[in-house]
Amino acid sequence: MSASLAPLPSGVRLAQLPPLALYVHMPWCVRKCPYCDFNSHQTKGDLPERTYVDTLVTDLELALPDVWGRRVHSVFFGGGTPSLFSAASIETLVSAFRARLPLAADCEITLEANPGTFETEKFRGYREAGVNRLSIGIQSFNPKHLKALGRIHDDGEARRAIDIARGSFDNVNLDLMYALPEQTPDEARADVEAALAAGTTHLSFYHLTLEPNTFFYRRPPSLPDEDAAAAMQDAIGEKLAEYGYIHYETSAWAKTGRECRHNLNYWRFGDYLGIGAGAHSKLSFPDRIERSMRCKDPRNYLERAARGEPVQERKEIGRADLVFEFMMNTLRLPGGFPVSLFFERTGLQISAAERPLAEAEARGLVVRDHERIRPTALGQSFLNDLLQLFLPRAERA
Ligand SMILES: C[S@@+](CC[C@H](N)C(=O)[O-])C[C@H]1O[C@@H](n2cnc3c(N)ncnc32)[C@H](O)[C@@H]1O
Ligand code: SF4
């Protein structure tokens, strides 16, 4: 892997840099789930915990010149299964981040945890290490569906995990999925009710998708049809609204003030530095915006780092891609974005997106005035069709 820049600069000029977040990827899991396309690998033998922690710190140190002096507003330990790491390792990492970067006083620090991989002591340790938000991968409360999803936990462990989490954290997210193999709308409703009964501050409900490179893609299970999935989606939204959760992103609901700051930063096209195997970064500079990706394979990442070789590839985002990427993030928010944000984040005038915006408006997918642009209910339901309009011409379907 070599550091290289795209030959054609976008010519952007940014008056100010966006807020900055730090993402830390932990790429191992007890077992690979048959639907999962994330950069996660079944542990074989011992986790190289110590080496990985040291490599993450070196990775951050080498990236410091790109983010010099910038305050970090959120940190997210994602996976994979970060809760496979000990509280002592997380403590080492949080301290290393604090020593090298100015973390905001109210920095949100989230850690993803899987039921079946932690106990009370470990959770307390995460809290003491500085983690102040926990995201638990529940997926479903129905033992039949958990089994079909190949999860290592059952419904009892799911509930126990939430109880333990709430003992140490007051800011907890649960990840659930719907449109599961053989799932009925009534079963999806029962999952929402169980999630609501857990009383957490944040809920994410993802439509199960068949991703290439997964077992489910190769051997598709029997999934609910489009109408049944749409009925589930409506039932989930209605129930969560009834209980006072705000639907602030396609798949995310939160109690007021408990929206995930880290994810909101992505959706507002903010900057993020990603460290660890396969982590992505998007970083702005006064005259350009760059994307980079670290080596995906954890062993390769560790070996390259040990030899002192570059672990990332970087490239500048061109003008057409900037328009698409900005829209791909901000139009996921039911509230859309203030028109001024487009210029702030991309350095481009909104006229650069006029043609697709006019078409989206004519098709009833967005509404806009001179202050704000947001997706309509139709645009939210057909988000992919809406985003297609912003694809650089050569890439349109
Ligand atoms: C990066 S995963 C990590 C969370 C954690 N390892 C776990 O699975 O419990 C984050 C979430 O993405 C969701 N997810 C993963 N694969 C998905 C798929 N194919 N379709 C929809 N959601 C998916 C799951 O809800 C999962 O909790
Ligand atoms: S535990 Fe999470 S990250 Fe790991 S394979 Fe399953 S869904 Fe993917």
Short mmCIF file of C-alpha atoms and ligand atoms in Angstrom, two decimals:
data_model
loop_
_atom_site.label_atom_id
_atom_site.label_comp_id
_atom_site.label_asym_id
_atom_site.label_seq_id
_atom_site.Cartn_x
_atom_site.Cartn_y
_atom_site.Cartn_z
CA MET A 1 0.00 0.00 0.00
CA SER A 2 1.34 3.44 -0.86
CA ALA A 3 0.20 6.95 -0.01
CA SER A 4 -1.12 8.52 -3.22
CA LEU A 5 -3.27 11.50 -4.13
CA ALA A 6 -5.76 11.76 -7.00
CA PRO A 7 -4.20 13.71 -9.88
CA LEU A 8 -7.16 16.06 -10.41
CA PRO A 9 -7.71 18.38 -7.46
CA SER A 10 -11.29 19.39 -6.69
CA GLY A 11 -10.26 23.02 -6.25
CA VAL A 12 -12.33 23.38 -3.09
CA ARG A 13 -11.63 26.09 -0.51
CA LEU A 14 -12.90 25.56 3.01
CA ALA A 15 -13.28 28.58 5.29
CA GLN A 16 -13.47 26.36 8.37
CA LEU A 17 -12.89 22.71 9.14
CA PRO A 18 -15.82 20.53 10.28
CA PRO A 19 -16.08 18.90 13.73
CA LEU A 20 -13.76 15.90 14.14
CA ALA A 21 -14.55 12.39 15.45
CA LEU A 22 -12.28 9.41 16.12
CA TYR A 23 -13.28 5.88 15.07
CA VAL A 24 -11.38 2.84 16.39
CA HIS A 25 -11.96 -0.50 14.65
CA MET A 26 -11.71 -3.76 16.59
CA PRO A 27 -11.96 -6.48 13.92
CA TRP A 28 -12.58 -9.73 15.83
CA CYS A 29 -15.70 -11.65 16.88
CA VAL A 30 -16.34 -14.94 18.69
CA ARG A 31 -18.08 -16.20 15.55
CA LYS A 32 -18.84 -14.68 12.15
CA CYS A 33 -22.59 -14.08 11.72
CA PRO A 34 -24.00 -15.37 8.41
CA TYR A 35 -25.48 -11.98 7.40
CA CYS A 36 -22.54 -9.76 8.35
CA ASP A 37 -20.36 -7.97 5.81
CA PHE A 38 -18.46 -5.83 8.31
CA ASN A 39 -14.69 -6.18 8.58
CA SER A 40 -14.96 -8.77 11.34
CA HIS A 41 -13.13 -12.05 11.67
CA GLN A 42 -13.70 -15.07 13.83
CA THR A 43 -10.99 -15.26 16.51
CA LYS A 44 -8.64 -18.15 15.91
CA GLY A 45 -6.73 -18.84 19.08
CA ASP A 46 -5.79 -15.92 21.29
CA LEU A 47 -6.66 -12.36 20.44
CA PRO A 48 -3.44 -10.36 19.74
CA GLU A 49 -4.81 -7.84 22.23
CA ARG A 50 -1.59 -6.23 23.45
CA THR A 51 -0.05 -5.95 19.96
CA TYR A 52 -3.24 -4.52 18.52
CA VAL A 53 -3.54 -1.89 21.26
CA ASP A 54 0.10 -0.83 20.72
CA THR A 55 -0.42 -0.70 16.95
CA LEU A 56 -3.55 1.47 17.33
CA VAL A 57 -1.54 3.97 19.35
CA THR A 58 1.23 4.05 16.70
CA ASP A 59 -1.42 4.36 13.98
CA LEU A 60 -2.85 7.41 15.76
CA GLU A 61 0.59 8.94 16.29
CA LEU A 62 1.39 8.70 12.57
CA ALA A 63 -1.94 10.33 11.72
CA LEU A 64 -1.54 13.26 14.13
CA PRO A 65 -0.08 15.71 11.57
CA ASP A 66 -3.38 15.41 9.60
CA VAL A 67 -5.49 16.55 12.55
CA TRP A 68 -3.06 18.77 14.39
CA GLY A 69 -4.67 20.95 17.07
CA ARG A 70 -8.22 19.85 16.24
CA ARG A 71 -10.61 19.02 19.06
CA VAL A 72 -12.24 15.56 19.05
CA HIS A 73 -15.95 15.54 19.90
CA SER A 74 -16.61 11.79 19.93
CA VAL A 75 -14.78 8.48 20.01
CA PHE A 76 -16.38 5.25 18.81
CA PHE A 77 -14.99 1.76 19.44
CA GLY A 78 -16.70 -0.28 16.71
CA GLY A 79 -16.37 -3.75 15.33
CA GLY A 80 -16.27 -6.52 15.18
CA THR A 81 -16.74 -6.97 18.88
CA PRO A 82 -14.85 -4.37 20.92
CA SER A 83 -16.18 -5.94 24.13
CA LEU A 84 -13.78 -8.85 23.51
CA PHE A 85 -11.09 -6.41 24.70
CA SER A 86 -10.44 -6.05 28.40
CA ALA A 87 -11.33 -2.89 30.32
CA ALA A 88 -7.56 -2.40 30.91
CA SER A 89 -6.94 -2.28 27.13
CA ILE A 90 -9.75 0.23 26.62
CA GLU A 91 -8.34 2.30 29.48
CA THR A 92 -4.87 2.26 27.87
CA LEU A 93 -6.39 3.43 24.58
CA VAL A 94 -8.56 6.20 26.03
CA SER A 95 -5.58 7.51 28.04
CA ALA A 96 -3.37 7.37 24.94
CA PHE A 97 -5.99 9.35 22.97
CA ARG A 98 -6.27 11.96 25.72
CA ALA A 99 -2.50 12.34 25.84
CA ARG A 100 -2.25 12.94 22.09
CA LEU A 101 -5.44 14.75 21.10
CA PRO A 102 -7.57 17.43 22.74
CA LEU A 103 -10.76 15.52 23.59
CA ALA A 104 -13.74 17.83 24.24
CA ALA A 105 -14.71 18.02 27.92
CA ASP A 106 -18.06 16.40 27.09
CA CYS A 107 -16.59 13.96 24.55
CA GLU A 108 -19.02 11.11 23.78
CA ILE A 109 -17.14 7.79 24.01
CA THR A 110 -19.12 4.80 22.72
CA LEU A 111 -18.19 1.13 22.80
CA GLU A 112 -20.01 -1.63 20.90
CA ALA A 113 -20.67 -4.72 23.00
CA ASN A 114 -22.14 -8.12 22.20
CA PRO A 115 -24.25 -10.03 24.72
CA GLY A 116 -22.28 -13.09 25.74
CA THR A 117 -18.92 -11.29 25.82
CA PHE A 118 -18.99 -9.34 29.05
CA GLU A 119 -19.90 -9.40 32.69
CA THR A 120 -20.61 -6.74 35.34
CA GLU A 121 -16.98 -6.19 36.30
CA LYS A 122 -15.90 -5.58 32.73
CA PHE A 123 -18.67 -3.04 32.21
CA ARG A 124 -17.69 -1.12 35.31
CA GLY A 125 -14.15 -1.13 34.01
CA TYR A 126 -15.24 0.34 30.65
CA ARG A 127 -17.10 3.10 32.50
CA GLU A 128 -14.05 3.83 34.65
CA ALA A 129 -11.91 3.90 31.49
CA GLY A 130 -14.01 6.83 30.27
CA VAL A 131 -16.57 5.08 28.03
CA ASN A 132 -19.86 6.91 28.57
CA ARG A 133 -22.13 5.30 25.98
CA LEU A 134 -22.69 1.63 25.27
CA SER A 135 -24.16 0.13 22.10
CA ILE A 136 -25.38 -3.45 22.48
CA GLY A 137 -26.00 -5.74 19.50
CA ILE A 138 -29.27 -7.40 20.52
CA GLN A 139 -30.70 -8.00 16.99
CA SER A 140 -33.87 -9.68 18.31
CA PHE A 141 -35.42 -10.86 21.57
CA ASN A 142 -36.90 -13.93 19.90
CA PRO A 143 -34.81 -17.11 20.49
CA LYS A 144 -35.92 -18.57 17.16
CA HIS A 145 -34.64 -15.55 15.24
CA LEU A 146 -31.44 -15.28 17.27
CA LYS A 147 -30.70 -18.86 16.32
CA ALA A 148 -31.47 -18.27 12.64
CA LEU A 149 -29.09 -15.27 12.74
CA GLY A 150 -26.33 -17.47 14.15
CA ARG A 151 -25.95 -15.28 17.25
CA ILE A 152 -23.94 -16.53 20.22
CA HIS A 153 -26.56 -15.22 22.70
CA ASP A 154 -30.17 -16.14 23.48
CA ASP A 155 -33.01 -13.89 24.66
CA GLY A 156 -32.12 -14.41 28.35
CA GLU A 157 -28.54 -13.26 27.75
CA ALA A 158 -29.82 -10.29 25.74
CA ARG A 159 -31.94 -9.12 28.69
CA ARG A 160 -29.14 -9.79 31.18
CA ALA A 161 -26.71 -7.79 29.06
CA ILE A 162 -29.07 -4.80 29.07
CA ASP A 163 -29.54 -5.01 32.85
CA ILE A 164 -25.79 -5.11 33.41
CA ALA A 165 -25.23 -2.24 30.99
CA ARG A 166 -27.84 -0.05 32.63
CA GLY A 167 -26.18 -0.66 35.98
CA SER A 168 -23.08 1.22 34.78
CA PHE A 169 -24.33 3.44 31.93
CA ASP A 170 -27.23 5.84 31.58
CA ASN A 171 -26.70 6.22 27.84
CA VAL A 172 -27.33 2.88 26.12
CA ASN A 173 -28.22 1.98 22.54
CA LEU A 174 -29.70 -1.32 21.39
CA ASP A 175 -29.17 -2.52 17.80
CA LEU A 176 -32.07 -4.56 16.43
CA MET A 177 -32.87 -5.82 12.96
CA TYR A 178 -36.21 -6.55 11.28
CA ALA A 179 -37.36 -8.41 8.16
CA LEU A 180 -35.57 -11.45 9.60
CA PRO A 181 -35.85 -14.97 8.13
CA GLU A 182 -39.48 -16.19 8.52
CA GLN A 183 -40.34 -13.17 10.72
CA THR A 184 -43.98 -12.07 10.83
CA PRO A 185 -45.11 -8.45 11.45
CA ASP A 186 -46.45 -9.58 14.86
CA GLU A 187 -43.03 -10.95 15.81
CA ALA A 188 -41.38 -7.68 14.73
CA ARG A 189 -43.91 -5.80 16.89
CA ALA A 190 -43.04 -8.05 19.85
CA ASP A 191 -39.34 -7.16 19.37
CA VAL A 192 -40.11 -3.42 19.43
CA GLU A 193 -42.15 -3.88 22.59
CA ALA A 194 -39.35 -5.83 24.26
CA ALA A 195 -36.85 -3.13 23.23
CA LEU A 196 -39.13 -0.42 24.64
CA ALA A 197 -39.57 -2.35 27.88
CA ALA A 198 -35.77 -2.32 28.26
CA GLY A 199 -36.08 1.48 28.63
CA THR A 200 -32.83 2.52 26.90
CA THR A 201 -32.11 6.03 25.58
CA HIS A 202 -31.43 5.05 21.97
CA LEU A 203 -32.65 2.35 19.56
CA SER A 204 -31.39 1.40 16.10
CA PHE A 205 -33.61 -0.75 13.88
CA TYR A 206 -31.96 -1.98 10.69
CA HIS A 207 -33.71 -3.69 7.80
CA LEU A 208 -31.76 -6.98 7.39
CA THR A 209 -30.05 -6.83 4.01
CA LEU A 210 -28.40 -9.63 2.07
CA GLU A 211 -24.86 -8.40 1.56
CA PRO A 212 -22.55 -9.93 -1.07
CA ASN A 213 -19.73 -11.96 0.52
CA THR A 214 -21.95 -13.36 3.24
CA PHE A 215 -23.30 -16.83 3.88
CA PHE A 216 -26.89 -15.53 3.62
CA TYR A 217 -26.13 -14.10 0.18
CA ARG A 218 -24.88 -17.45 -1.05
CA ARG A 219 -27.69 -19.42 0.63
CA PRO A 220 -30.55 -16.94 0.99
CA PRO A 221 -32.98 -17.72 3.80
CA SER A 222 -36.70 -17.18 3.32
CA LEU A 223 -37.26 -13.48 4.02
CA PRO A 224 -40.50 -11.49 4.45
CA ASP A 225 -41.67 -9.88 1.19
CA GLU A 226 -41.51 -6.11 0.58
CA ASP A 227 -45.05 -5.45 1.82
CA ALA A 228 -44.47 -7.34 5.06
CA ALA A 229 -41.13 -5.56 5.61
CA ALA A 230 -42.80 -2.17 4.96
CA ALA A 231 -45.55 -3.07 7.47
CA MET A 232 -42.86 -3.91 10.04
CA GLN A 233 -41.06 -0.63 9.38
CA ASP A 234 -44.31 1.34 9.85
CA ALA A 235 -45.19 -0.56 13.03
CA ILE A 236 -41.71 0.10 14.47
CA GLY A 237 -41.88 3.82 13.68
CA GLU A 238 -45.39 4.24 15.09
CA LYS A 239 -44.62 2.42 18.32
CA LEU A 240 -41.39 4.31 18.96
CA ALA A 241 -43.06 7.67 18.27
CA GLU A 242 -45.81 6.72 20.73
CA TYR A 243 -43.13 6.20 23.40
CA GLY A 244 -41.50 9.57 22.75
CA TYR A 245 -38.47 8.45 20.73
CA ILE A 246 -37.42 10.90 18.02
CA HIS A 247 -36.77 9.43 14.58
CA TYR A 248 -33.66 11.41 13.67
CA GLU A 249 -32.03 9.15 11.06
CA THR A 250 -33.29 6.41 8.71
CA SER A 251 -32.60 3.65 11.25
CA ALA A 252 -32.10 5.57 14.52
CA TRP A 253 -34.46 6.72 17.28
CA ALA A 254 -33.47 8.54 20.48
CA LYS A 255 -34.88 10.24 23.53
CA THR A 256 -34.44 14.02 23.28
CA GLY A 257 -30.78 14.96 23.67
CA ARG A 258 -29.59 11.33 23.39
CA GLU A 259 -28.97 11.28 19.64
CA CYS A 260 -25.62 9.63 18.86
CA ARG A 261 -23.20 12.52 18.43
CA HIS A 262 -20.67 10.35 16.62
CA ASN A 263 -23.10 9.09 13.99
CA LEU A 264 -24.72 12.52 13.60
CA ASN A 265 -21.28 13.85 12.70
CA TYR A 266 -21.07 11.31 9.83
CA TRP A 267 -24.55 12.23 8.65
CA ARG A 268 -23.71 15.94 8.73
CA PHE A 269 -20.65 15.21 6.61
CA GLY A 270 -18.27 15.98 9.46
CA ASP A 271 -14.68 14.72 9.60
CA TYR A 272 -13.49 11.49 11.16
CA LEU A 273 -10.16 9.83 11.64
CA GLY A 274 -10.44 6.03 11.59
CA ILE A 275 -7.66 3.91 13.08
CA GLY A 276 -7.38 0.12 13.12
CA ALA A 277 -7.73 -2.58 10.45
CA GLY A 278 -9.96 -1.49 7.58
CA ALA A 279 -10.93 1.82 9.23
CA HIS A 280 -12.04 4.63 6.91
CA SER A 281 -11.24 8.31 7.40
CA LYS A 282 -12.64 11.47 5.87
CA LEU A 283 -10.50 14.48 6.61
CA SER A 284 -10.77 18.07 5.41
CA PHE A 285 -7.92 20.47 4.78
CA PRO A 286 -8.27 24.11 3.70
CA ASP A 287 -7.78 23.19 0.00
CA ARG A 288 -9.02 19.60 -0.27
CA ILE A 289 -11.01 16.78 1.31
CA GLU A 290 -9.47 13.32 1.49
CA ARG A 291 -10.65 9.79 2.12
CA SER A 292 -8.38 7.05 3.34
CA MET A 293 -8.67 3.41 4.26
CA ARG A 294 -6.38 1.27 6.37
CA CYS A 295 -5.37 -2.31 5.40
CA LYS A 296 -8.46 -4.42 5.81
CA ASP A 297 -7.01 -7.74 6.86
CA PRO A 298 -6.06 -7.54 10.58
CA ARG A 299 -2.97 -9.73 10.18
CA ASN A 300 -1.76 -7.73 7.22
CA TYR A 301 -2.45 -4.49 9.11
CA LEU A 302 -0.40 -5.69 12.08
CA GLU A 303 2.44 -7.03 9.93
CA ARG A 304 2.73 -3.86 7.85
CA ALA A 305 2.67 -1.70 10.96
CA ALA A 306 5.36 -3.89 12.58
CA ARG A 307 7.60 -3.38 9.51
CA GLY A 308 6.98 0.38 9.65
CA GLU A 309 5.22 0.34 6.26
CA PRO A 310 2.22 2.58 5.46
CA VAL A 311 -1.07 0.96 6.50
CA GLN A 312 -3.33 3.31 4.57
CA GLU A 313 -4.22 4.47 1.09
CA ARG A 314 -5.51 8.01 0.65
CA LYS A 315 -7.13 9.95 -2.15
CA GLU A 316 -8.70 13.31 -2.66
CA ILE A 317 -12.47 13.39 -3.16
CA GLY A 318 -13.32 14.97 -6.53
CA ARG A 319 -16.11 17.56 -6.98
CA ALA A 320 -18.76 15.17 -8.34
CA ASP A 321 -18.11 12.65 -5.57
CA LEU A 322 -18.30 15.41 -2.97
CA VAL A 323 -21.84 16.30 -4.04
CA PHE A 324 -22.91 12.65 -3.92
CA GLU A 325 -21.22 11.88 -0.60
CA PHE A 326 -22.64 14.98 1.06
CA MET A 327 -26.18 14.06 -0.07
CA MET A 328 -25.74 10.37 0.76
CA ASN A 329 -25.16 11.33 4.38
CA THR A 330 -27.34 14.37 4.98
CA LEU A 331 -30.45 13.09 3.19
CA ARG A 332 -30.59 10.16 5.63
CA LEU A 333 -31.70 12.71 8.22
CA PRO A 334 -35.47 13.28 8.14
CA GLY A 335 -34.68 16.94 8.97
CA GLY A 336 -32.29 17.17 6.00
CA PHE A 337 -29.69 19.96 6.13
CA PRO A 338 -29.41 23.76 6.18
CA VAL A 339 -28.42 25.00 2.70
CA SER A 340 -25.41 26.80 4.22
CA LEU A 341 -23.99 23.44 5.43
CA PHE A 342 -23.39 22.34 1.84
CA PHE A 343 -20.90 25.17 1.24
CA GLU A 344 -19.41 24.84 4.73
CA ARG A 345 -18.62 21.15 4.30
CA THR A 346 -17.81 20.86 0.58
CA GLY A 347 -16.53 24.33 -0.32
CA LEU A 348 -18.89 24.18 -3.33
CA GLN A 349 -21.86 26.42 -4.12
CA ILE A 350 -25.26 24.69 -3.84
CA SER A 351 -25.69 25.39 -7.58
CA ALA A 352 -23.27 22.43 -8.10
CA ALA A 353 -26.20 20.19 -7.06
CA GLU A 354 -28.99 22.18 -8.75
CA ARG A 355 -29.85 19.75 -11.53
CA PRO A 356 -30.41 16.64 -9.35
CA LEU A 357 -32.07 18.75 -6.63
CA ALA A 358 -34.57 20.15 -9.14
CA GLU A 359 -35.31 16.64 -10.40
CA ALA A 360 -35.72 15.31 -6.84
CA GLU A 361 -38.09 18.18 -6.07
CA ALA A 362 -40.12 17.60 -9.24
CA ARG A 363 -40.49 13.92 -8.28
CA GLY A 364 -41.66 14.81 -4.77
CA LEU A 365 -38.56 13.32 -3.10
CA VAL A 366 -37.28 16.53 -1.45
CA VAL A 367 -38.73 19.88 -0.38
CA ARG A 368 -36.59 22.99 -0.14
CA ASP A 369 -36.59 26.70 0.50
CA HIS A 370 -33.63 29.06 0.66
CA GLU A 371 -32.77 27.86 4.19
CA ARG A 372 -33.21 24.09 4.28
CA ILE A 373 -33.41 21.01 2.04
CA ARG A 374 -35.00 17.86 3.38
CA PRO A 375 -36.34 14.56 2.11
CA THR A 376 -40.13 14.15 1.96
CA ALA A 377 -41.80 11.04 3.42
CA LEU A 378 -41.63 9.62 -0.12
CA GLY A 379 -37.92 10.49 -0.36
CA GLN A 380 -37.27 8.76 2.98
CA SER A 381 -39.07 5.60 1.82
CA PHE A 382 -37.25 5.60 -1.53
CA LEU A 383 -33.91 6.88 -0.28
CA ASN A 384 -31.88 4.83 -2.77
CA ASP A 385 -33.83 6.30 -5.71
CA LEU A 386 -33.30 9.76 -4.29
CA LEU A 387 -29.54 9.25 -3.84
CA GLN A 388 -29.18 7.78 -7.35
CA LEU A 389 -29.99 11.24 -8.71
CA PHE A 390 -26.79 12.62 -7.17
CA LEU A 391 -24.48 9.87 -8.43
CA PRO A 392 -21.74 11.13 -10.73
CA ARG A 393 -23.18 10.65 -14.28
CA ALA A 394 -20.83 7.81 -15.24
CA GLU A 395 -21.95 5.71 -12.29
CA ARG A 396 -25.73 5.97 -12.64
CA ALA A 397 -27.63 2.69 -12.94
C1 LIG B 1 -20.87 -3.33 13.17
S1 LIG B 1 -22.18 -4.31 13.74
C2 LIG B 1 -21.37 -4.57 15.27
C3 LIG B 1 -22.19 -4.87 16.45
C4 LIG B 1 -21.86 -6.10 17.23
N1 LIG B 1 -20.71 -6.80 16.78
C5 LIG B 1 -23.02 -7.06 17.16
O1 LIG B 1 -23.22 -7.64 16.09
O2 LIG B 1 -23.67 -7.23 18.16
C6 LIG B 1 -23.43 -3.09 13.99
C7 LIG B 1 -24.83 -3.50 13.65
O3 LIG B 1 -25.04 -3.61 12.26
C8 LIG B 1 -26.22 -4.36 12.06
N2 LIG B 1 -26.01 -5.21 10.88
C9 LIG B 1 -24.97 -6.02 10.63
N3 LIG B 1 -25.15 -6.67 9.45
C10 LIG B 1 -26.34 -6.26 8.95
C11 LIG B 1 -27.11 -6.57 7.78
N4 LIG B 1 -26.67 -7.45 6.88
N5 LIG B 1 -28.30 -5.95 7.61
C12 LIG B 1 -28.74 -5.05 8.51
N6 LIG B 1 -28.09 -4.73 9.63
C13 LIG B 1 -26.89 -5.31 9.86
C14 LIG B 1 -26.47 -5.16 13.32
O4 LIG B 1 -27.66 -4.69 13.93
C15 LIG B 1 -25.26 -4.84 14.18
O5 LIG B 1 -25.57 -4.79 15.54
S1 SF4 B 2 -20.95 -10.15 16.02
FE1 SF4 B 2 -21.44 -8.22 14.93
S2 SF4 B 2 -19.60 -7.64 13.79
FE2 SF4 B 2 -19.33 -9.77 14.52
S3 SF4 B 2 -19.95 -10.99 12.79
FE3 SF4 B 2 -21.77 -10.75 14.07
S4 SF4 B 2 -22.82 -8.88 13.31
FE4 SF4 B 2 -20.75 -8.91 12.44
#
